Phi, psi and omega in degrees: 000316176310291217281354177274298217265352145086026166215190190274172219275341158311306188308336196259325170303301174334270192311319172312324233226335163104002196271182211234358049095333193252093209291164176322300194302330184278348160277334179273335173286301181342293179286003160268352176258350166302350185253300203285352161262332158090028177312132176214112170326143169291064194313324162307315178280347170285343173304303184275354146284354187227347177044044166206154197267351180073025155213147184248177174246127162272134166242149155260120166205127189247195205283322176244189188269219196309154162224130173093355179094339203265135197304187226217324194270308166313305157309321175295317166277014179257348178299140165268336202310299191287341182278340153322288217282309172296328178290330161280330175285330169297330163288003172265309181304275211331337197250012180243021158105001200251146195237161166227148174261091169342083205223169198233153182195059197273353193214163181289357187276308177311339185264302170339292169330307167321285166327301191278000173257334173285300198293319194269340152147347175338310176214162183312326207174166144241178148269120182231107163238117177263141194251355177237158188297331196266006197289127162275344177331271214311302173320330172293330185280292189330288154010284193294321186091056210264147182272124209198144183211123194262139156294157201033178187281136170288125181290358165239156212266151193215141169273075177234140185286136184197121181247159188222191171243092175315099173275330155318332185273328148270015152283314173315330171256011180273323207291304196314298208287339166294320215260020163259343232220337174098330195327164191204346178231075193269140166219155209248167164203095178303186155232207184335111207297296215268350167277158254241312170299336168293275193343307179291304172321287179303293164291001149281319190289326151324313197257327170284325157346311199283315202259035161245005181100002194257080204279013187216096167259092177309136201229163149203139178263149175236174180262033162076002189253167187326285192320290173312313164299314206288301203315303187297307176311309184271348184287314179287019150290308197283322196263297212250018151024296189279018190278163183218009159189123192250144180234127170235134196302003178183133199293014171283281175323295214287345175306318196286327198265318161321323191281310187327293196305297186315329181300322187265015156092329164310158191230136193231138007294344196281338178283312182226128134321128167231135191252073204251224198220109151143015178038020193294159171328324207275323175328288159287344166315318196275141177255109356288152164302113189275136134316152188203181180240136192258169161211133204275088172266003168288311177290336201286285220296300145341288169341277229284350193284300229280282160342284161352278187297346159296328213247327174295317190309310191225089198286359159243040183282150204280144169304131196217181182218133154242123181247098186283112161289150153298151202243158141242149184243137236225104175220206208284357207250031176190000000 
């Protein structure tokens, strides 16, 4: 391989190895004699001179087990949300070589599980999206002195590497855009009281609400599902009869509140606006197609690859935030 690319055998680990270090033009012959020899690194032995394996763990991992009877895995692929999210990091990884494994950690044995699968060298770092606020995972990595980069902000505060969304600023732009809309009866559906994003949702739409004159927003919280939505929709029909525009924390929910509204006969957009969050597949699945407030969770999620593969590179790379604005996308149901 050395003897194709006309330069030395160091010069050719550098470049296998990412480091950078290198000039372009002497990387681009490196990967032409990589093509024209069809050379494929010895990953055990590349294992044991760099003491890191090309693979990270995504982990899911929340505070408790089954909720509702239905298993923590099955929420999790039912979600599109999550299928987002493995897709911007496999497009990030994939093309420097690094594969992710997929593991779950909804119980302390599971947490446990994690932990000793990091700690004996199995993988480089995670990735971590946790889904309650009460989830102990991210504190536990830190602890252990694990290389780790979390979605969102930790509701207790951790010296953890993290990317997030401003979510007041896209609730916020849910507000605008109903009381843009003539709306005059607004009602919200959160989602989980105790994750740190709901939170931030709700009380942005609240407080922008309060500074269009509407100091009272009738609420109900779901769980981020179809079900909790359509459940939630009915329930503020029957205490509020009379709304005319709803914001749901996330397009799962608001999908669900569409089935509602329907059932009951509302014609939406002209009777109930419906707004929800997160632009996910279920946005366009749903009749009408909703609006929504997007968050570029294919980029967020890159981010967070990107950030990882910083903190694995340099173990004293500084504890950082990357914070994404939100867009809104303007389709039929608002």
């Amino acid at each position: 391989m050395a003897r194709v690319a006309g330069v030395s055998r160091a010069t050719v680990s550098r470049v296998i190895n990412g480091i950078r270090n290198v000039a372009p033009e002497i990387q681009e012959t490196v990967q032409q004699a990589i093509a024209t020899t069809g050379y494929v690194p010895n990953r055990a032995a590349r294992s044991l001179v760099t003491r890191r394996t090309g693979s990270v763990a995504l982990v899911v991992s929340g505070a408790g087990g089954d909720a509702g009877g239905e298993p923590f895995e099955s929420q999790v692929f039912a979600d599109p949300f999550f299928g987002r999210v493995a897709g911007g990091a496999v497009a990030f990884l994939r093309p420097r070589g690094i594969h992710p494994v997929l593991m779950f950690a909804e119980t302390a044995h599971a947490r446990d599980q994690v932990i000793g699968y990091l700690r004996q060298g199995s993988a480089d770092g995670a990735l971590l999206v946790s889904t309650h606020g009460e989830d102990p995972l991210p504190r536990l990595i830190v602890e252990a002195g694990l290389p780790a980069v979390l979605w969102a902000r930790p509701a207790r505060p951790t010296p953890i590497s993290y990317v997030d969304l401003s979510h007041r600023a896209g609730a916020e732009l849910a507000a605008d855009r109903l009381v843009a809309r003539g709306c005059r009866r607004v009602a919200t559906i959160s989602g989980p009281f105790d994750v740190r994003a709901s939170q931030d949702r709700l009380s942005g739409f609240q407080d922008a609400m309060a500074r269009y004159g509407h100091p009272y927003i009738p609420g109900v919280e779901g769980n981020f599902t179809h079900d909790s939505g359509e459940a939630g929709m009915h329930r503020l029909l029957a205490e509020h009869p009379d709304i005319d525009g709803v914001f749901a924390a996330n397009d799962l929910m608001a999908q669900g509140a569409l089935l509602a509204l329907r059932e009951r006969g509302r014609v939406v957009p002209d009777d109930v606006a419906v707004i929800g969050f997160d632009d996910s597949s279920a946005a366009t699945a749903s009749r009408p197609q909703l609006t929504t407030v997007r968050q570029p969770v294919e980029d967020m999620a890159g981010e967070m690859a990107r950030l990882l593969l910083a903190h694995i590179e340099d173990s004293d790379f500084q504890v950082t935030s990357v914070i994404f604005p939100p867009s809104l996308v303007v389709r039929q149901s608002a």
